[in-house]
Coordinates of C-alpha atoms and ligand atoms in Angstrom, one line a residue:
X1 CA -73.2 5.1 7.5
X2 CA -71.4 7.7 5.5
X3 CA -70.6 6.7 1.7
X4 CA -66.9 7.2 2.4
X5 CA -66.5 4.7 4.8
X6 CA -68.8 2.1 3.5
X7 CA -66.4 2.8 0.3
X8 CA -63.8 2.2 2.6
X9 CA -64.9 -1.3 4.0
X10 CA -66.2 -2.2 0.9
X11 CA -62.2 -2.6 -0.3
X12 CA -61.1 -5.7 1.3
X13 CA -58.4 -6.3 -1.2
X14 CA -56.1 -3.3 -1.4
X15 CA -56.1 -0.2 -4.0
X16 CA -53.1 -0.6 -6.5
X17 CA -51.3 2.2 -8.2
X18 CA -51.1 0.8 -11.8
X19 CA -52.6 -2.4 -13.5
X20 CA -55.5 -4.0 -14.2
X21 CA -58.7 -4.9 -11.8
X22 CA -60.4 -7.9 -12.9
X23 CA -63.8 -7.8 -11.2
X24 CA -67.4 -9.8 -10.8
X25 CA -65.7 -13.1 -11.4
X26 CA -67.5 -16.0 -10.2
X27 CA -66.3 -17.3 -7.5
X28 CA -65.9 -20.8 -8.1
X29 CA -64.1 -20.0 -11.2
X30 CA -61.5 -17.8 -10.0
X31 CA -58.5 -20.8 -10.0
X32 CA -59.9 -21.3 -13.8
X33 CA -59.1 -17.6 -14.9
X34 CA -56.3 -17.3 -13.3
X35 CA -55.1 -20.8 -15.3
X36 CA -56.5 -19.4 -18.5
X37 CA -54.7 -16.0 -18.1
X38 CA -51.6 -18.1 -17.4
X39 CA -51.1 -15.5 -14.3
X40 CA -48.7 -18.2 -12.3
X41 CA -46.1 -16.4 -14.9
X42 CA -46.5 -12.7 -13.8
X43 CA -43.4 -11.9 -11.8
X44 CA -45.8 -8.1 -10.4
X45 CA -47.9 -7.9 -7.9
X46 CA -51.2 -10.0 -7.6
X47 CA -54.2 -9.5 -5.2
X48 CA -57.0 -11.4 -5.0
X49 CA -59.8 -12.6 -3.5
X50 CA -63.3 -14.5 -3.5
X51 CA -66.1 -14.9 -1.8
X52 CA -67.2 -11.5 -1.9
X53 CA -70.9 -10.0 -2.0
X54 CA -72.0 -9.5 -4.7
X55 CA -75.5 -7.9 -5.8
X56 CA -75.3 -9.0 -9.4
X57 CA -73.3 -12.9 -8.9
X58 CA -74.6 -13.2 -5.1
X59 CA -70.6 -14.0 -4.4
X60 CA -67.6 -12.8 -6.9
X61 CA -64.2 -12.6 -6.3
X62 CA -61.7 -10.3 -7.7
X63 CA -58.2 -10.3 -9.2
X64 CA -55.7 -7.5 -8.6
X65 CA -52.7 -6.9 -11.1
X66 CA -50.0 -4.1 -11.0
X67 CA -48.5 -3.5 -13.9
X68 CA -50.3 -5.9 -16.1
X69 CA -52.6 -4.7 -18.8
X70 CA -54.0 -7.2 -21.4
X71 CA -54.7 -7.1 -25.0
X72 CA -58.8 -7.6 -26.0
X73 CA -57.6 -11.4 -27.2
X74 CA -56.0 -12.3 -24.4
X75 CA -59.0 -10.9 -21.8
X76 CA -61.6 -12.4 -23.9
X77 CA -60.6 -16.4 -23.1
X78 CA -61.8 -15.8 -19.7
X79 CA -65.3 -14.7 -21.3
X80 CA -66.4 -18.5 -21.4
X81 CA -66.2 -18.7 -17.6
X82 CA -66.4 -15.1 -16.1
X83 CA -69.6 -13.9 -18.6
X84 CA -69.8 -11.0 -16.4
X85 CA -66.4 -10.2 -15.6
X86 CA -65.7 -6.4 -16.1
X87 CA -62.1 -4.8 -16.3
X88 CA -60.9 -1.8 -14.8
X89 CA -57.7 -0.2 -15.7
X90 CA -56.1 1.5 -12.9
X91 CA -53.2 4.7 -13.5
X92 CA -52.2 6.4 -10.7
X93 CA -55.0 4.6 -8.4
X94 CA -57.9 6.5 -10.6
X95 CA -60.1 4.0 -12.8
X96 CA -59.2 5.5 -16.3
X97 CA -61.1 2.9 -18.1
X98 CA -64.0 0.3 -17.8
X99 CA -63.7 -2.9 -20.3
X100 CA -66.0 -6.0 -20.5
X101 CA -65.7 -8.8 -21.7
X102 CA -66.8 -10.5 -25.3
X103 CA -67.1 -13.6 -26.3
X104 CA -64.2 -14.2 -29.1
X105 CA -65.3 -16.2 -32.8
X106 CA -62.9 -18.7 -32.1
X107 CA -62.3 -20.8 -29.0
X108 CA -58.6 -22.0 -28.7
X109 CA -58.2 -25.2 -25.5
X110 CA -59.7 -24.1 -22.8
X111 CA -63.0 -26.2 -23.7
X112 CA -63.1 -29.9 -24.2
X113 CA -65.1 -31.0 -27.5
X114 CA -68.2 -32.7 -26.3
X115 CA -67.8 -35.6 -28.4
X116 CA -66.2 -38.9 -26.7
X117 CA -65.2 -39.8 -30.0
X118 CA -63.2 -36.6 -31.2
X119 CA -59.7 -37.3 -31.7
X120 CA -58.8 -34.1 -29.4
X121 CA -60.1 -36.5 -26.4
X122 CA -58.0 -39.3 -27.3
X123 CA -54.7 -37.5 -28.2
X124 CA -52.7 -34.7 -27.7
X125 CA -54.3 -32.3 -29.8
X126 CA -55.3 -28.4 -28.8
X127 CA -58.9 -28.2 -29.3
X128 CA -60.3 -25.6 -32.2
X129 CA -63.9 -24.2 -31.9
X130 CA -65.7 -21.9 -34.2
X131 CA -68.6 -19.8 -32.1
X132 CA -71.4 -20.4 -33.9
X133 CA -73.8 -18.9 -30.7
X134 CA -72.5 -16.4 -28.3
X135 CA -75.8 -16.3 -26.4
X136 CA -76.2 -19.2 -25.1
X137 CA -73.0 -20.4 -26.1
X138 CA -72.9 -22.8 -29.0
X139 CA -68.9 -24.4 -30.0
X140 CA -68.3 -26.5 -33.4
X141 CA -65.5 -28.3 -32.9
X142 CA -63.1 -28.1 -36.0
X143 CA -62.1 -31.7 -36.0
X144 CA -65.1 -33.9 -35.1
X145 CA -68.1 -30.8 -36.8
X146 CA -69.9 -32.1 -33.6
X147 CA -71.2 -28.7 -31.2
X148 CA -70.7 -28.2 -27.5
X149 CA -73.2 -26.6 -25.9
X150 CA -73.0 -24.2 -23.3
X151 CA -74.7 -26.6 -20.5
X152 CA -72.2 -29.3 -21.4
X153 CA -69.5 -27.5 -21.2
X154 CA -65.9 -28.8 -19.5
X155 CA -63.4 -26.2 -18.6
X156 CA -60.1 -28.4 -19.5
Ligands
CTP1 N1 -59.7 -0.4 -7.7 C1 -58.4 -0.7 -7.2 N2 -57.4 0.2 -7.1 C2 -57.7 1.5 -7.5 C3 -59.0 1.9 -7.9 C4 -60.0 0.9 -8.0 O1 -58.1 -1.9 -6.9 N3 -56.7 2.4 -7.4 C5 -60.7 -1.4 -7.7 C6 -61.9 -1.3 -6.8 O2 -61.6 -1.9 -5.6 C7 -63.0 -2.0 -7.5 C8 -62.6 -1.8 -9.0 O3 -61.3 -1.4 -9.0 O4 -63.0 -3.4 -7.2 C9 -63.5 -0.8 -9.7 O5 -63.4 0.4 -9.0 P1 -64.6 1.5 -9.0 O6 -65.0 1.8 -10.4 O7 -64.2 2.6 -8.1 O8 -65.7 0.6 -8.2 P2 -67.2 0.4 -8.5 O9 -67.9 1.7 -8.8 O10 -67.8 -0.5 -7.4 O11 -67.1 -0.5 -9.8 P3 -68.3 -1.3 -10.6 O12 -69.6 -1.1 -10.0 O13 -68.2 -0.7 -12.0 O14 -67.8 -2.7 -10.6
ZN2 ZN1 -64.5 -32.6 -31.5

């Protein structure tokens, strides 16, 4: 099969003109990002899709903005669930620029403190981590000191 048409039918979700690609996101995670990145506001254009091979994640799924492009804090919140996530940003349907994403020193919501106990699990209070491991990931809570681990993790 000639590369330009397995190029072709590898695009199930349509080329945009301007924006931002977000790509390898895991699929089961894709609802979460799009949460996190608050992306029920954005009043442009959104593709996406999931369940998509994927050599690398075995299935991704991918999110297509136009018009959006995201400052490094903003990208980065997703980093917690989408470890492997990697940015294009489109202009004039060329990809101009290739971005991953890092894992930020401090971890604002999004994660639930471990600890039963923590008053961020029994009132209305944003959790506040300090990174203390980015690999694997290791979160001390502000309030409580006690640290989340990466494999007790919960996505709020
Ligand atoms: N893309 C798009 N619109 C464009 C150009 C690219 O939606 N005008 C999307 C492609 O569908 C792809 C992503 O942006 O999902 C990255 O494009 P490209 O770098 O051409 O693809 P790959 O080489 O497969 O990227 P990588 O292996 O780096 O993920
Ligand atoms: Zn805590």
């Amino acid at each position: 099969m000639p590369d330009s048409l397995k190029k072709k039918l590898k695009l199930k979700v349509s080329a945009i003109n301007n924006g931002t690609v977000i790509d390898h996101i895991p699929s089961e995670n894709l609802f979460k990002v799009i949460s996190i990145l608050g992306l029920q506001n954005v009043k442009s254009q959104i593709t996406f899709g999931a369940n998509f091979e994927s050599e690398k994640l075995g299935s991704k799924a991918i999110i297509k903005l136009s018009d959006v492009f995201f400052e490094d804090d903003e990208i980065n919140k997703i980093s917690l669930i989408a470890r492997n996530a990697k940015l294009n940003i489109i202009r004039d349907y060329e990809v101009v620029e290739k971005r991953v994403v890092e894992v930020p020193d401090k971890v604002i919501g999004i994660v639930k403190c471990f600890n039963p106990k923590c008053i961020t699990n029994n009132e209305e209070i944003t959790t506040h981590f300090t990174v203390i491991s980015k690999n694997p990931l290791d979160l001390k809570c502000k309030y409580c000191e006690k640290i989340t681990h990466e494999d007790q993790m919960v996505i709020k």
